[in-house]
């Protein structure tokens, strides 16, 4: 595809607020001038909104104020007018019941912040897991020129000489304490080593995955994803992105020009190659729904099947984002995909160049971090999309994080009706469970939790851990942290709270998982399943008002991205009536 830039100069939408000598324009300019903006900033140059998810309660984004200043420098240098706008920041580490419940709310707030205000283009300043998709979704629904700048990952953590990965080691150490292999005192000492610098999780968790997805989609400048938060090159990237967005506005290079079906296919293949988070599935489906691209779970399986995972990062491998950056970062992965015939090379990026133009000459500086295909962590990376009578609309599993010996497994179901039931029973040594069982967790999907929490990688019972067993098959309608691992079937759809077959699984039922055949089967007679489903009654909705009510009334299934039904699609950014 060849992108044809629009003619420049032309009148921009911000001039509806700032251009002219009418009372309304004087009103808008006058109030802005209380910040000391000179008159010539209102002369028709591109007004760029820096949509900043900075928050002290989003620790992964708490340094974005520094990056915003560098973005502003870049915008001024290129002849634009930067305006910094705080937007809803959905923090993964602290939001309850789960940040995912607020992804759609944040996206709606971002969309309206863009549409209702004098902006011609946007810099999406993001980092922590949900901040990236929520801003991409909001920007996609307005389709104004937009560029992603992520905050970058934390530096490596170390505890007693061992690399400590964000999240990954939290789960590992927690299981070790339960198994009696680590003391609580040591766990507390390790706490401080897990987050030793500004930035997002340093594993290939959801934040790093979504930064990589933004770059693979073409929505960030090449090389953006892996630069550590505190590396000076992160600030250079912010400044260059500020320069670039001004030209994007002049060229009218919009998200819909960049996020095409081909771009999504590039991102899906990239996710397989990096061993990315299963959360990318729901986020990319949701972003595609906003930009009007017909993307389905089937596309994830079709494009991701047999993708070799070549990025040797936790949780699938052993290194962290810092080493990925030193090895060359995502451009090396995209180059590999291109050489292997797995990249739509002519997909356009925010640079105005094709993705192949950006990466064709890059070099891998460490082939133990970015592996040759012969040494791939797994030849079956990507996301396996399972179907069967237990998941008529699909479920997902991340093969690179799973145990090979459990990829084909038949086991007795041990059912937890919800997360409280799980927490009440899991540590009880009288629980009738062993390592061959299949742990089933219900009511943790988009409606059920509500918000689809990251509880699908539920910890194993202590009596199993004490045998030295570290993995069991687990099935739920929940998500899993991108930093987690295990043979974990997630996003089972329809979810239990919406009456999916998961809702009627009982203790003792046999469940069959066959990843190679993409099969998830509840081994009970068809008429028995039908009878149970006919007898099923939905749980009482806990939310009667407020956003929680709105969310549950309108959230769709994980199989289509768990967006709110009335937010899907692109509504553009028409300039509405003035307020005066
Ligand atoms: Fe914010 Fe992981 S918790 S990036």
XYZ file of N, CA and C in Angstrom, residues 411-549:
417
model
N -8.605 -35.245 32.570
C -8.572 -35.246 34.031
C -9.931 -34.950 34.644
N -10.006 -35.260 35.919
C -11.246 -35.067 36.690
C -11.364 -33.603 37.114
N -12.543 -33.041 36.884
C -12.736 -31.625 37.213
C -12.854 -31.417 38.715
N -12.124 -30.426 39.206
C -12.314 -29.919 40.567
C -12.797 -28.485 40.394
N -14.029 -28.228 40.792
C -14.708 -26.992 40.404
C -14.712 -25.975 41.529
N -14.375 -24.749 41.166
C -14.534 -23.609 42.070
C -15.575 -22.690 41.429
N -16.652 -22.419 42.161
C -17.773 -21.684 41.580
C -17.418 -20.233 41.279
N -16.509 -19.670 42.048
C -16.018 -18.307 41.795
C -14.698 -18.139 42.548
N -14.116 -16.956 42.479
C -12.790 -16.763 43.059
C -12.823 -16.887 44.581
N -13.941 -16.516 45.199
C -14.035 -16.644 46.663
C -14.074 -18.110 47.064
N -14.793 -18.913 46.281
C -14.858 -20.349 46.539
C -13.462 -20.967 46.402
N -12.737 -20.516 45.374
C -11.358 -21.008 45.179
C -10.482 -20.668 46.390
N -10.555 -19.413 46.823
C -9.691 -18.986 47.933
C -10.052 -19.715 49.230
N -11.339 -20.006 49.387
C -11.774 -20.690 50.618
C -11.298 -22.146 50.653
N -11.127 -22.770 49.484
C -10.862 -24.223 49.459
C -9.419 -24.613 49.143
N -8.697 -23.744 48.436
C -7.472 -24.229 47.795
C -6.401 -24.688 48.786
N -6.362 -24.084 49.970
C -5.315 -24.453 50.922
C -5.738 -25.564 51.883
N -6.928 -26.106 51.661
C -7.446 -27.151 52.540
C -6.873 -28.510 52.120
N -6.126 -29.128 53.003
C -5.513 -30.419 52.648
C -6.541 -31.519 52.444
N -7.797 -31.263 52.855
C -8.854 -32.259 52.623
C -9.504 -32.109 51.252
N -9.115 -31.071 50.507
C -9.669 -30.908 49.157
C -9.297 -32.130 48.316
N -10.308 -32.710 47.657
C -10.097 -33.939 46.884
C -9.481 -33.586 45.529
N -8.168 -33.489 45.502
C -7.487 -33.046 44.277
C -6.092 -33.646 44.219
N -5.662 -33.974 43.018
C -4.260 -34.344 42.813
C -3.805 -33.737 41.488
N -2.558 -33.967 41.139
C -1.959 -33.279 39.988
C -2.578 -33.669 38.644
N -3.340 -34.765 38.622
C -3.975 -35.171 37.361
C -5.335 -34.521 37.144
N -5.819 -33.846 38.176
C -7.134 -33.200 38.059
C -7.044 -31.971 37.161
N -8.210 -31.502 36.729
C -8.305 -30.243 35.985
C -9.030 -29.245 36.881
N -8.335 -28.161 37.215
C -8.939 -27.130 38.068
C -9.840 -26.244 37.207
N -11.069 -26.069 37.649
C -12.048 -25.289 36.880
C -12.514 -24.114 37.728
N -12.365 -22.924 37.188
C -12.792 -21.711 37.899
C -13.847 -21.007 37.057
N -15.013 -20.753 37.692
C -16.138 -20.134 36.983
C -16.316 -18.674 37.405
N -17.138 -17.987 36.641
C -17.619 -16.645 36.997
C -16.497 -15.627 37.181
N -15.498 -15.696 36.303
C -14.412 -14.722 36.331
C -14.248 -14.062 34.959
N -15.284 -14.119 34.132
C -15.244 -13.506 32.807
C -15.625 -12.039 32.863
N -15.864 -11.427 31.679
C -16.176 -9.997 31.629
C -17.372 -9.610 32.498
N -18.440 -10.406 32.495
C -19.593 -10.095 33.352
C -19.420 -10.675 34.753
N -18.755 -11.804 34.825
C -18.781 -12.586 36.050
C -18.010 -12.015 37.210
N -16.836 -11.395 36.931
C -15.989 -11.000 38.070
C -16.505 -9.785 38.800
N -16.912 -8.669 38.208
C -16.927 -8.363 36.792
C -15.595 -7.746 36.344
N -15.381 -7.852 35.022
C -14.212 -7.223 34.438
C -13.182 -8.201 33.923
N -13.356 -9.508 34.169
C -12.442 -10.496 33.623
C -11.049 -10.353 34.228
N -10.968 -10.723 35.484
C -9.715 -10.532 36.223
C -8.631 -11.517 35.774
N -7.398 -11.201 36.169
C -6.248 -12.055 35.825
C -6.060 -13.118 36.905
N -7.051 -13.995 37.024
C -6.983 -15.029 38.052
C -6.979 -16.430 37.443
N -6.860 -16.501 36.115
C -6.934 -17.802 35.443
C -5.760 -18.711 35.763
N -4.614 -18.124 36.118
C -3.452 -18.937 36.490
C -3.503 -19.223 37.989
N -4.667 -19.654 38.462
C -4.843 -19.893 39.902
C -3.730 -20.793 40.434
N -3.237 -20.442 41.616
C -2.144 -21.219 42.211
C -2.584 -22.638 42.526
N -1.607 -23.536 42.527
C -1.909 -24.949 42.778
C -2.115 -25.178 44.270
N -2.808 -26.252 44.626
C -2.979 -26.555 46.053
C -1.639 -26.897 46.689
N -1.414 -26.463 47.927
C -0.124 -26.723 48.584
C 0.245 -28.203 48.607
N -0.755 -29.076 48.781
C -0.380 -30.496 48.886
C 0.146 -31.046 47.559
N -0.215 -30.419 46.452
C 0.355 -30.810 45.157
C 1.737 -30.181 44.993
N 1.852 -28.905 45.367
C 3.143 -28.213 45.258
C 4.227 -28.936 46.074
N 3.824 -29.433 47.243
C 4.816 -30.081 48.123
C 5.364 -31.365 47.512
N 4.699 -31.903 46.507
C 5.227 -33.089 45.800
C 6.240 -32.685 44.736
N 6.436 -31.361 44.585
C 7.354 -30.902 43.541
C 6.662 -30.664 42.213
N 5.346 -30.756 42.197
C 4.569 -30.519 40.966
C 4.392 -29.013 40.802
N 4.649 -28.497 39.603
C 4.557 -27.042 39.411
C 3.490 -26.633 38.392
N 2.821 -27.603 37.784
C 1.817 -27.217 36.794
C 0.681 -28.236 36.779
N -0.502 -27.718 36.581
C -1.691 -28.547 36.365
C -2.536 -27.863 35.301
N -3.417 -28.620 34.647
C -4.329 -28.008 33.687
C -5.378 -27.217 34.465
N -5.556 -25.962 34.047
C -6.547 -25.090 34.668
C -7.430 -24.502 33.566
N -8.714 -24.426 33.827
C -9.679 -23.931 32.835
C -10.554 -22.875 33.501
N -10.690 -21.726 32.840
C -11.556 -20.681 33.399
C -12.012 -19.743 32.296
N -12.891 -18.826 32.673
C -13.284 -17.747 31.761
C -12.538 -16.464 32.108
N -11.524 -16.574 32.933
C -10.728 -15.414 33.342
C -9.620 -15.140 32.331
N -8.863 -14.070 32.609
C -7.616 -13.821 31.892
C -6.459 -14.282 32.778
N -5.252 -14.133 32.236
C -4.045 -14.447 33.008
C -3.075 -13.305 32.806
N -2.372 -12.948 33.856
C -1.326 -11.945 33.707
C -0.352 -12.380 32.618
N 0.104 -11.423 31.839
C 1.090 -11.739 30.810
C 2.398 -12.217 31.385
N 2.610 -11.994 32.676
C 3.848 -12.430 33.325
C 3.733 -13.850 33.865
N 2.552 -14.447 33.726
C 2.306 -15.754 34.338
C 2.549 -16.888 33.334
N 2.457 -18.097 33.831
C 2.792 -19.259 33.013
C 1.974 -20.447 33.498
N 2.008 -21.508 32.715
C 1.300 -22.722 33.097
C 0.376 -23.190 31.984
N -0.145 -24.408 32.143
C -1.055 -24.973 31.156
C -2.462 -24.500 31.511
N -2.741 -23.289 31.066
C -3.893 -22.553 31.563
C -4.807 -22.192 30.393
N -6.006 -22.728 30.414
C -7.009 -22.410 29.388
C -7.794 -21.201 29.883
N -7.834 -20.173 29.057
C -8.387 -18.879 29.467
C -9.488 -18.434 28.518
N -10.209 -17.373 28.932
C -11.187 -16.678 28.077
C -12.270 -17.639 27.574
N -12.546 -18.711 28.286
C -13.535 -19.683 27.816
C -14.866 -18.980 27.548
N -15.353 -19.129 26.319
C -16.527 -18.369 25.891
C -17.597 -19.301 25.304
N -18.882 -18.990 25.573
C -19.371 -17.913 26.430
C -18.959 -18.154 27.885
N -18.814 -17.071 28.618
C -18.404 -17.184 30.009
C -19.516 -17.800 30.865
N -19.135 -18.246 32.064
C -20.116 -18.905 32.933
C -21.266 -17.969 33.285
N -20.961 -16.717 33.584
C -22.016 -15.794 34.014
C -22.981 -15.454 32.876
N -22.602 -15.797 31.648
C -23.499 -15.581 30.508
C -24.144 -16.894 30.072
N -23.989 -17.927 30.882
C -24.652 -19.193 30.576
C -23.870 -20.113 29.666
N -22.571 -19.917 29.573
C -21.755 -20.835 28.783
C -21.661 -22.194 29.471
N -21.279 -23.225 28.726
C -21.193 -24.570 29.317
C -20.286 -24.650 30.543
N -19.319 -23.747 30.639
C -18.452 -23.736 31.824
C -19.291 -23.655 33.099
N -20.444 -22.970 32.999
C -21.291 -22.749 34.181
C -21.816 -24.057 34.769
N -21.889 -25.106 33.939
C -22.557 -26.325 34.424
C -21.583 -27.491 34.632
N -20.287 -27.207 34.606
C -19.316 -28.261 34.912
C -19.437 -28.608 36.398
N -19.395 -29.894 36.702
C -19.514 -30.336 38.094
C -18.277 -31.108 38.527
N -18.028 -31.108 39.822
C -16.943 -31.917 40.372
C -17.074 -33.345 39.875
N -15.979 -33.894 39.398
C -15.983 -35.290 38.965
C -16.176 -35.477 37.474
N -16.710 -34.445 36.775
C -16.800 -34.544 35.312
C -15.386 -34.724 34.743
N -15.296 -35.407 33.626
C -13.987 -35.543 32.980
C -13.847 -34.476 31.887
N -12.679 -33.862 31.847
C -12.403 -32.814 30.848
C -11.203 -33.254 30.016
N -11.322 -33.054 28.707
C -10.226 -33.421 27.801
C -9.668 -32.176 27.125
N -8.360 -32.031 27.211
C -7.652 -30.942 26.531
C -6.719 -31.571 25.505
N -6.813 -31.100 24.272
C -5.898 -31.570 23.235
C -5.494 -30.346 22.413
N -4.362 -29.772 22.771
C -3.968 -28.498 22.151
C -3.665 -28.697 20.663
N -3.030 -29.786 20.322
C -2.696 -30.027 18.907
C -3.960 -30.067 18.053
N -5.023 -30.637 18.636
C -6.305 -30.725 17.903
C -7.188 -29.510 18.187
N -6.682 -28.586 18.996
C -7.435 -27.372 19.377
C -8.784 -27.736 20.008
N -8.772 -28.697 20.909
C -10.012 -29.254 21.437
C -10.085 -29.103 22.940
N -11.263 -28.662 23.410
C -11.557 -28.593 24.841
C -12.934 -29.208 25.033
N -12.973 -30.366 25.685
C -14.202 -31.167 25.675
C -14.614 -31.550 27.086
N -15.906 -31.359 27.354
C -16.498 -31.828 28.602
C -17.128 -33.181 28.303
N -16.579 -34.220 28.912
C -16.965 -35.576 28.517
C -18.198 -36.049 29.283
N -19.319 -35.438 28.947
C -20.599 -35.908 29.473
C -21.540 -36.056 28.280
N -22.579 -36.874 28.391
C -23.501 -37.049 27.252
C -24.120 -35.720 26.844
N -24.397 -35.603 25.544
C -24.976 -34.370 25.007
C -26.276 -33.987 25.690
N -27.140 -35.001 25.925
C -28.437 -34.672 26.534
C -28.277 -34.226 27.983
N -27.249 -34.758 28.644
C -26.979 -34.333 30.019
C -26.522 -32.866 30.041
N -25.656 -32.518 29.091
C -25.197 -31.120 29.007
C -26.379 -30.201 28.711
N -27.244 -30.635 27.778
C -28.404 -29.808 27.422
C -29.324 -29.631 28.627
N -29.509 -30.702 29.390
C -30.401 -30.623 30.559
C -29.830 -29.664 31.616
N -28.515 -29.777 31.838
C -27.897 -28.882 32.827
C -28.029 -27.420 32.389
N -27.802 -27.183 31.100
C -27.878 -25.791 30.608
C -29.315 -25.259 30.720
N -30.289 -26.128 30.473
C -31.694 -25.697 30.581
C -32.039 -25.354 32.024
N -31.399 -26.032 32.969
C -31.685 -25.795 34.390
C -30.901 -24.609 34.967
N -29.931 -24.116 34.202
C -29.034 -23.071 34.727
C -29.782 -21.743 34.885
N -29.513 -21.061 35.951
C -30.091 -19.721 36.157
C -28.943 -18.741 36.339
N -29.026 -17.570 35.724
C -27.913 -16.623 35.844
C -27.758 -16.136 37.281
N -26.506 -15.863 37.687
C -26.314 -15.315 39.036
C -26.912 -13.918 39.107
N -27.364 -13.540 40.291
C -27.914 -12.191 40.454
C -26.818 -11.172 40.159
N -27.147 -10.154 39.352
C -26.158 -9.123 39.038
C -25.943 -8.266 40.276
N -24.668 -8.145 40.672
C -24.399 -7.393 41.897
C -24.514 -5.897 41.693
N -24.342 -5.432 40.477
C -24.304 -3.986 40.251
C -25.675 -3.485 39.825
N -26.188 -2.512 40.541
C -27.503 -1.963 40.201
C -27.405 -0.550 39.671
N -26.245 0.049 39.772
C -26.094 1.437 39.331
C -24.626 1.704 39.022
N -24.389 2.895 38.476
C -23.022 3.324 38.239
C -22.366 2.610 37.069
N -21.046 2.814 36.948
C -20.330 2.240 35.812
C -20.386 0.712 35.814
N -20.335 0.106 37.008
C -20.372 -1.356 37.069
C -21.656 -1.883 36.412
N -22.774 -1.176 36.623
C -24.019 -1.596 35.978
C -23.903 -1.453 34.461
